[in-house]
mmCIF file of C-alpha atoms in Angstrom:
data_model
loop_
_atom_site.group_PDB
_atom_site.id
_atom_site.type_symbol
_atom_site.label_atom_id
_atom_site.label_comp_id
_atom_site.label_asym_id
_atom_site.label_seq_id
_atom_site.Cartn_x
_atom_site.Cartn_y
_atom_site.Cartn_z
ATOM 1 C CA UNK A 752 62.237 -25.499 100.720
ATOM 2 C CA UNK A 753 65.120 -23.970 103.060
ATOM 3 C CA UNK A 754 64.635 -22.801 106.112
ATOM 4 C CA UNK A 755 65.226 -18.982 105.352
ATOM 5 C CA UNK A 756 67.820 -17.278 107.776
ATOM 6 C CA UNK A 757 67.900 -13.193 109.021
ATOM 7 C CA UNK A 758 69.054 -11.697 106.174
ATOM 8 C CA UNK A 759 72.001 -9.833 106.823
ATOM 9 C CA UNK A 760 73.197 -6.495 105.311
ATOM 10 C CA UNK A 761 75.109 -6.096 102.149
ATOM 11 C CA UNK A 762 78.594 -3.959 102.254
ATOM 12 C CA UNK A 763 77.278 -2.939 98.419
ATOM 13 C CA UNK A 764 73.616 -1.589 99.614
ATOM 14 C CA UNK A 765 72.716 1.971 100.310
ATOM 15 C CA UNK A 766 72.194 2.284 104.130
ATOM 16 C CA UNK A 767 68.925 2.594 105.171
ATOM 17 C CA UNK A 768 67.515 6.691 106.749
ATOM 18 C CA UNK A 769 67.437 4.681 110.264
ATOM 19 C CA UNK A 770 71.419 3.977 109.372
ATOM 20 C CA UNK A 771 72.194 6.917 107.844
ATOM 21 C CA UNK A 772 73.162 8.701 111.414
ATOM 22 C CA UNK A 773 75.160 6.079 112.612
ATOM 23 C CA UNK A 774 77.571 6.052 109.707
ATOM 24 C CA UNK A 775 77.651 9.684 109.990
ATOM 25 C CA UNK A 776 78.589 9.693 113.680
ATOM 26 C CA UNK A 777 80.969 6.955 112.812
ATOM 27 C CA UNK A 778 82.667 9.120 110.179
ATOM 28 C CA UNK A 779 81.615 6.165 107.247
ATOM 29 C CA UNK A 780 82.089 7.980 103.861
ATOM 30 C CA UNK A 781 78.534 10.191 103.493
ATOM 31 C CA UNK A 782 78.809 11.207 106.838
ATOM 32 C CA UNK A 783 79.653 14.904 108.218
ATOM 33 C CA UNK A 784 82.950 16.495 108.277
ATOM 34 C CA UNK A 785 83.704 18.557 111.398
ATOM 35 C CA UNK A 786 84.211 22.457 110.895
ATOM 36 C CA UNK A 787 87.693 21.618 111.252
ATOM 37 C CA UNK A 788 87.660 19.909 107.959
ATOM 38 C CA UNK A 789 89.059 22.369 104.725
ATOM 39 C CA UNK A 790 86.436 20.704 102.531
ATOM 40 C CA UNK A 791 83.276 20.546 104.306
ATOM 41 C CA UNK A 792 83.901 23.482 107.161
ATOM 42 C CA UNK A 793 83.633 27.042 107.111
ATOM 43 C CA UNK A 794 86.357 28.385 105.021
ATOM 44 C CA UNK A 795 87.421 27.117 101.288
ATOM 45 C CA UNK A 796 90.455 24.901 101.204
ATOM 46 C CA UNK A 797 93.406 27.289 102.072
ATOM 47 C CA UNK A 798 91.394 30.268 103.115
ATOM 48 C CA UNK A 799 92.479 30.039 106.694
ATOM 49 C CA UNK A 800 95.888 30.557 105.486
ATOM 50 C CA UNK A 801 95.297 33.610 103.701
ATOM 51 C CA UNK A 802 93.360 35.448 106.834
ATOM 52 C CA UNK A 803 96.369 37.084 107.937
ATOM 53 C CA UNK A 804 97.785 38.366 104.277
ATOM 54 C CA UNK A 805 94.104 39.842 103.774
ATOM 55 C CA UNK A 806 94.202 41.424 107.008
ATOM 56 C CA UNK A 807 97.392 42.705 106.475
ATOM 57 C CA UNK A 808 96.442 44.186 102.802
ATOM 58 C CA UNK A 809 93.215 45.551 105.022
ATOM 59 C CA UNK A 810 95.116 47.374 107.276
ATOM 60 C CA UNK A 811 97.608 48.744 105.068
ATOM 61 C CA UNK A 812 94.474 50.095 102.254
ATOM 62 C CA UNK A 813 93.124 51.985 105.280
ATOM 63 C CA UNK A 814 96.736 53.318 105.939
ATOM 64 C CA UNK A 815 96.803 54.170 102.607
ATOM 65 C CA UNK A 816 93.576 56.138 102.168
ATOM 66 C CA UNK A 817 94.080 57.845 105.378
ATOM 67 C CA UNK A 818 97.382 59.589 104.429
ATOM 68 C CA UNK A 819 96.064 60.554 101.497
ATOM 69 C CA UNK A 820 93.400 62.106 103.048
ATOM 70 C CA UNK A 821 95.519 63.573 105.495
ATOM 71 C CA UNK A 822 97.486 64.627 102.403
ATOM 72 C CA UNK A 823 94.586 65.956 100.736
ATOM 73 C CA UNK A 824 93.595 68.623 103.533
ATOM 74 C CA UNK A 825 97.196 70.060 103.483
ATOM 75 C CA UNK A 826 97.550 70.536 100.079
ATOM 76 C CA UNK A 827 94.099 72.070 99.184
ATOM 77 C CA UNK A 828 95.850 75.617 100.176
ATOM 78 C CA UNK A 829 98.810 75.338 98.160
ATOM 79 C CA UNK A 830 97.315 73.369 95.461
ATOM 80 C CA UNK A 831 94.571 76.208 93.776
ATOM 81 C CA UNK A 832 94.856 75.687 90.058
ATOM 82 C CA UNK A 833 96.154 78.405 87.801
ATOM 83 C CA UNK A 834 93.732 78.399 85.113
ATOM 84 C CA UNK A 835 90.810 77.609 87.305
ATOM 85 C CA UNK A 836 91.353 79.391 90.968
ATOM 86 C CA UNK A 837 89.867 76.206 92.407
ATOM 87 C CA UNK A 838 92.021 72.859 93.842
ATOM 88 C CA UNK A 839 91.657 69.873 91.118
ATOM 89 C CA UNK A 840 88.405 68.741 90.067
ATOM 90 C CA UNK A 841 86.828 66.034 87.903
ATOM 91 C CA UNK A 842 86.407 68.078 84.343
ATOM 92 C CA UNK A 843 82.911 67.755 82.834
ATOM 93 C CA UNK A 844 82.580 67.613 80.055
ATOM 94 C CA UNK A 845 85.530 65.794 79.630
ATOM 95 C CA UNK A 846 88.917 66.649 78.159
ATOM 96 C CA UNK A 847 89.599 65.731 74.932
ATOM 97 C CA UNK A 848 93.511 66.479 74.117
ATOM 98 C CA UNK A 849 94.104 65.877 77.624
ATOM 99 C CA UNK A 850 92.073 63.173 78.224
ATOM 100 C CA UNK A 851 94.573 61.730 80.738
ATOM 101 C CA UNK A 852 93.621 64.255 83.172
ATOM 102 C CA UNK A 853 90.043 63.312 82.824
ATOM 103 C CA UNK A 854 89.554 62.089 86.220
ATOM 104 C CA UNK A 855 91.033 65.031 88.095
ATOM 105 C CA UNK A 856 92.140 68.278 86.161
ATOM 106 C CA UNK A 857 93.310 72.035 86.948
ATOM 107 C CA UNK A 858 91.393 72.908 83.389
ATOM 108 C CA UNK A 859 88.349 72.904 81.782
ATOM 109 C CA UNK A 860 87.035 71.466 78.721
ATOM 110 C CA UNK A 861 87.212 75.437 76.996
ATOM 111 C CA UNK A 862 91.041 75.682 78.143
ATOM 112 C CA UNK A 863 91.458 72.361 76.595
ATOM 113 C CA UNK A 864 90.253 72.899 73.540
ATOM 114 C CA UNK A 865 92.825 75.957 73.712
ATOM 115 C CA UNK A 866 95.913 73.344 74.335
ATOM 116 C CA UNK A 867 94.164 71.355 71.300
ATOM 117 C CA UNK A 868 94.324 74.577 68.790
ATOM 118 C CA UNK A 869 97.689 75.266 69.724
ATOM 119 C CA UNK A 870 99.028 71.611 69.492
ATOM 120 C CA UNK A 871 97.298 71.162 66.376
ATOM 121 C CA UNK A 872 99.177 74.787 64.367
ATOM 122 C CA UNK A 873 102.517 73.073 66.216
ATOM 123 C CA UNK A 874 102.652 70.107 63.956
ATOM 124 C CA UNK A 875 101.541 68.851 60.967
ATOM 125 C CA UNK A 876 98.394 66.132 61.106
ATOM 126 C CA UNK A 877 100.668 63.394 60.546
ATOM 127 C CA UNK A 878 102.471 64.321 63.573
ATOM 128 C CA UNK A 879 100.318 65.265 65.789
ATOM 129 C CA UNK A 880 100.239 61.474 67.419
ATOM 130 C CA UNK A 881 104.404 61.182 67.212
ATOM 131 C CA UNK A 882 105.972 62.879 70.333
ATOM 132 C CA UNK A 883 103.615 62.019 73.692
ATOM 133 C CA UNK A 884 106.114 63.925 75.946
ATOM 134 C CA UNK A 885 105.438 67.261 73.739
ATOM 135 C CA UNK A 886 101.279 66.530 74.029
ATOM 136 C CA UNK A 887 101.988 66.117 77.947
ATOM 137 C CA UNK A 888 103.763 69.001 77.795
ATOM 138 C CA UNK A 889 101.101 71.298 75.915
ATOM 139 C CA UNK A 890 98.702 70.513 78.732
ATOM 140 C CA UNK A 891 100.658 71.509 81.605
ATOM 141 C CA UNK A 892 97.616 74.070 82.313
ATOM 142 C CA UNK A 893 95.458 70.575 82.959
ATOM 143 C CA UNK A 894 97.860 68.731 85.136
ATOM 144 C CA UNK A 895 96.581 67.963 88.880
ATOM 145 C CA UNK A 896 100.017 68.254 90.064
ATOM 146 C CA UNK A 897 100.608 72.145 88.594
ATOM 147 C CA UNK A 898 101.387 73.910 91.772
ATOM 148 C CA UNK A 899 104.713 71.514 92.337
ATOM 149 C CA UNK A 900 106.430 73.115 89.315
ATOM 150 C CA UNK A 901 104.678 76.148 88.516
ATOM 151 C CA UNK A 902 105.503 79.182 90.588
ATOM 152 C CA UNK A 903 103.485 81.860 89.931
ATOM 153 C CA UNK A 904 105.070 84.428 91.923
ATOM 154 C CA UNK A 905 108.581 84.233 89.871
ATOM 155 C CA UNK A 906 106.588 83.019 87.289
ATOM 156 C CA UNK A 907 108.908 79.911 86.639
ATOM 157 C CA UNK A 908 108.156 76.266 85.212
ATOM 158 C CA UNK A 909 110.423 73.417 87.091
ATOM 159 C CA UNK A 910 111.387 71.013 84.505
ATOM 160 C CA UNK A 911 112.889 67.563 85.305
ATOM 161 C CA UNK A 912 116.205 67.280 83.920
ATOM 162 C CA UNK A 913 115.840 63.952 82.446
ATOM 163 C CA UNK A 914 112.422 64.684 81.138
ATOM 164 C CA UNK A 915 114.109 67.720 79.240
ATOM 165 C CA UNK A 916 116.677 65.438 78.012
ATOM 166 C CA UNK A 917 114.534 63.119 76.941
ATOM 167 C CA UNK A 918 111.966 65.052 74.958
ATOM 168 C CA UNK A 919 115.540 67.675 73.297
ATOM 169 C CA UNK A 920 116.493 63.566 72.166
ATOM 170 C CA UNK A 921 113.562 63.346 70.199
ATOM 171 C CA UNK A 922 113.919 63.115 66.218
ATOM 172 C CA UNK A 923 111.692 66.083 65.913
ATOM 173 C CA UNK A 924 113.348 67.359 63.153
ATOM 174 C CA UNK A 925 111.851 64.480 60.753
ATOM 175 C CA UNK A 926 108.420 66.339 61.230
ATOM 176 C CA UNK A 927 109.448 70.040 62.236
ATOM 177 C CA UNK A 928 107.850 72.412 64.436
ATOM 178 C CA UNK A 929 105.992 75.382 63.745
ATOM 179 C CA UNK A 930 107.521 77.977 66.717
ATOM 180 C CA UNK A 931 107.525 81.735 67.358
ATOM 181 C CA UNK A 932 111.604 82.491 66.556
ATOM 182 C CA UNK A 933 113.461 84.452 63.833
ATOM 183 C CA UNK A 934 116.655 84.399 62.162
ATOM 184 C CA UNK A 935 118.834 87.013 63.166
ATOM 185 C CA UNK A 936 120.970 86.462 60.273
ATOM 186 C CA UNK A 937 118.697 87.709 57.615
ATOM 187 C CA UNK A 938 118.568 90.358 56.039
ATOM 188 C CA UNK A 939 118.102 92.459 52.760
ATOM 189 C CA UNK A 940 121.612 91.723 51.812
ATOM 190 C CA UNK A 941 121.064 87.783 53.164
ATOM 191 C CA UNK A 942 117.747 87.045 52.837
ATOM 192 C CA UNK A 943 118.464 83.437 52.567
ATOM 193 C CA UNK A 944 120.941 83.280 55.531
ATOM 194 C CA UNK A 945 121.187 79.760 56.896
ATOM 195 C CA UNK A 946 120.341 79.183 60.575
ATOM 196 C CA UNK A 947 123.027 78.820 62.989
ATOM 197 C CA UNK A 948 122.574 76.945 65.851
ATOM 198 C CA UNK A 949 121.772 79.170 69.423
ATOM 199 C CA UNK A 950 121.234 81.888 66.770
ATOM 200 C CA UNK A 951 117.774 83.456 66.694
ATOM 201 C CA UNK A 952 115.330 85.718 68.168
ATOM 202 C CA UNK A 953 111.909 85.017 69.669
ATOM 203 C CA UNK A 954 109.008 86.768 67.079
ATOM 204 C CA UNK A 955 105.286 86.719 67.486
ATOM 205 C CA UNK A 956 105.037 85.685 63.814
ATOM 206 C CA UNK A 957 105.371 81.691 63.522
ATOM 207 C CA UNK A 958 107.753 79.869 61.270
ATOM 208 C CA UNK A 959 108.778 75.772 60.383
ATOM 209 C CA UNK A 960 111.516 74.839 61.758
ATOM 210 C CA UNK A 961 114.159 71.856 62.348
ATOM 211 C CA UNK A 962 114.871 72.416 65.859
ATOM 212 C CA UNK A 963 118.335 71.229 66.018
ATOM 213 C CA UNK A 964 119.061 73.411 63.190
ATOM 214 C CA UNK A 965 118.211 76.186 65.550
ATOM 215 C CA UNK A 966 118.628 75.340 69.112
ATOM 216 C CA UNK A 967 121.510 74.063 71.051
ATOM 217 C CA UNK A 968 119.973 72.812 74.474
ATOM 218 C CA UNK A 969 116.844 71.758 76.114
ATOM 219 C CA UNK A 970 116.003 74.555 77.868
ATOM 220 C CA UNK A 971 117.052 76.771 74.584
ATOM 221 C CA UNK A 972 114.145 74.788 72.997
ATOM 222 C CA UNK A 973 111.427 74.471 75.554
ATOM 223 C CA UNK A 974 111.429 78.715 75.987
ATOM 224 C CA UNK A 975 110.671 78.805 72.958
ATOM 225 C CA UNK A 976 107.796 76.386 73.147
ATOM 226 C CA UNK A 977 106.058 77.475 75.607
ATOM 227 C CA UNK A 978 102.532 75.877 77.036
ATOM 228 C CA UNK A 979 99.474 77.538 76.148
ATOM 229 C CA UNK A 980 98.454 80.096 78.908
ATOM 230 C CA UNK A 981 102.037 80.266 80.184
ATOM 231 C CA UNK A 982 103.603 81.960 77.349
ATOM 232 C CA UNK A 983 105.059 84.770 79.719
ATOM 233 C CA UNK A 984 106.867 82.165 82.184
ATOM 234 C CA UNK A 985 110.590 81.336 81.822
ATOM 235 C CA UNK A 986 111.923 77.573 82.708
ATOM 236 C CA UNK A 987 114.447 76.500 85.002
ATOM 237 C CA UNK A 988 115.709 72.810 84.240
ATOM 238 C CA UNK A 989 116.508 71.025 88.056
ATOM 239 C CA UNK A 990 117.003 67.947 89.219
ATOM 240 C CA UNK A 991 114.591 65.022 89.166
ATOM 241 C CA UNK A 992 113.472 65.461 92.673
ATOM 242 C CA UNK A 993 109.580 64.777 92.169
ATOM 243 C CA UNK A 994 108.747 68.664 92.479
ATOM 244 C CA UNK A 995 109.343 69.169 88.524
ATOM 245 C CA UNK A 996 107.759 68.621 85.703
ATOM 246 C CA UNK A 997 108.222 65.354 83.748
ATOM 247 C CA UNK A 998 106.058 62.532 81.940
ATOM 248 C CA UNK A 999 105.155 60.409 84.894
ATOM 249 C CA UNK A 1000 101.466 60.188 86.137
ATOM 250 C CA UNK A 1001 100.098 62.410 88.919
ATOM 251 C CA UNK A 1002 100.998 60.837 92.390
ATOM 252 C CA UNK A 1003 97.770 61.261 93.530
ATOM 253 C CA UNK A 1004 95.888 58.849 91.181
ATOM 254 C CA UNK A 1005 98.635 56.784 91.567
ATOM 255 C CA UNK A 1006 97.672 55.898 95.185
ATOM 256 C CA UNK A 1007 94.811 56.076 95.182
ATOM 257 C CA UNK A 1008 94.973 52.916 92.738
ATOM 258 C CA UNK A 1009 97.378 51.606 94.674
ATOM 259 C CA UNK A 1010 95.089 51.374 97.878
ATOM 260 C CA UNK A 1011 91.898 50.579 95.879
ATOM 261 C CA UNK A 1012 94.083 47.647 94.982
ATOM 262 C CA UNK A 1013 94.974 46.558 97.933
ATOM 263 C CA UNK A 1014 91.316 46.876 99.387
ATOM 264 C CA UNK A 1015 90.386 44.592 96.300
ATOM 265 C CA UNK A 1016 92.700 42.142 97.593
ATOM 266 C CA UNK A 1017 92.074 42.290 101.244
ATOM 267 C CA UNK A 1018 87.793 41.685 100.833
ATOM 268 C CA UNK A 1019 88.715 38.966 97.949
#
């Protein structure tokens, strides 16, 4: 039986559209952030903070790419492939023993399955997977980077000292190798004549052998071992000084990785 007053508005109520505005200009929860604001604005929370990194990472990718471009022009004269007379291409159909060259090669899949033969009458099939720096070795013919340790004219392979090390260090001799070499000590009177080591000729006819039975040094061995389609070269073992041959990857792919990478990182 009250008189009944204005009814006035509840702090617990949802505001009404007509209020809506107001509490948004007033900055009320519900209301708009300015662009200012890392939640509601323009960039995710910390964004703005990465703009210059990604720029950075931007400008360096394009730095990156254009040197190697740069690169690539100047080498495509020096660089002609032995096996192929052409600068490195993408092999197709791909490479199967040297499948890590299958995204740019100085062979093709018919000298490759050469290299495969020849790697395969090397060792026996339980060996065949047990010495990667020998299987990078067979397929020099393959590698990208040929023409920085292959001169043709002196017809010379540059080895890298400690990759030559490295691979004479190997326990080969718990598998043996099937090589081209003779024993100079036999004969009809010794047919049995033991092999002493730095002893022994080179012969086209292929034996088993221990290698450390029979050679005393790196370069001893690797002469004698020969890659497929360079069997008339001699090797010189030189310092590491990135124009020899050893087991690291191409530096070509390498930065080209390296700035897809950081173009990844400068759009992300």
């Amino acid at each position: 039986g009250g008189r009944r007053g204005t009814p006035t508005l509840s702090s617990s109520r949802a505001p009404t559209p007509s209020e809506r505005p107001a509490r948004r200009r007033a900055g009320e929860p519900g209301g708009r952030r300015g662009r200012g604001d890392a939640a509601g604005g323009r960039w995710p929370r910390g964004a703005a903070d990465r703009v210059p990194t990604m720029r950075a990472n931007f400008a360096l990718a394009l730095g990156v790419l254009a040197g190697l471009a740069t690169s690539a022009e100047a080498q495509d004269a020096e660089s002609i492939c032995k096996l192929t007379q052409k600068v490195p291409m993408k092999p197709e159909p791909s490479l199967t023993q040297c499948y890590r060259f299958n995204s740019l090669a100085c062979c093709v899949s018919g000298h490759d399955s050469v290299i495969k033969e020849a790697y395969e009458e090397t060792f026996s099939r339980n060996c065949l997977r047990e010495y990667p720096l020998l299987e990078n070795w067979f397929c020099l013919g393959c590698n990208p980077d040929e023409y920085r340790f292959v001169n043709a004219d002196t017809a010379t392979i540059s080895v890298c000292r400690e990759y030559a090390t490295n691979l004479f260090a190997l326990d080969l001799d718990k598998c043996g190798i099937k090589i081209g070499v003779s024993n100079p000590l036999v004969n009809k009177d010794d047919p049995g004549a033991r092999w002493v080591v730095g002893s022994h000729n080179k012969s086209t006819d292929k034996q088993v052998v221990l290698p450390k039975l029979v050679f005393g040094n790196a370069a001893d061995f690797l002469s004698h071992l020969l890659p497929p389609f360079y069997e008339n070269y001699v090797i010189s073992i030189v310092p590491d000084d990135g124009n020899c041959f050893s087991a690291a990857a191409h530096l070509r792919v390498s930065l080209w990785f390296v700035a897809a990478v950081l173009f990844a990182t400068s759009v992300l």
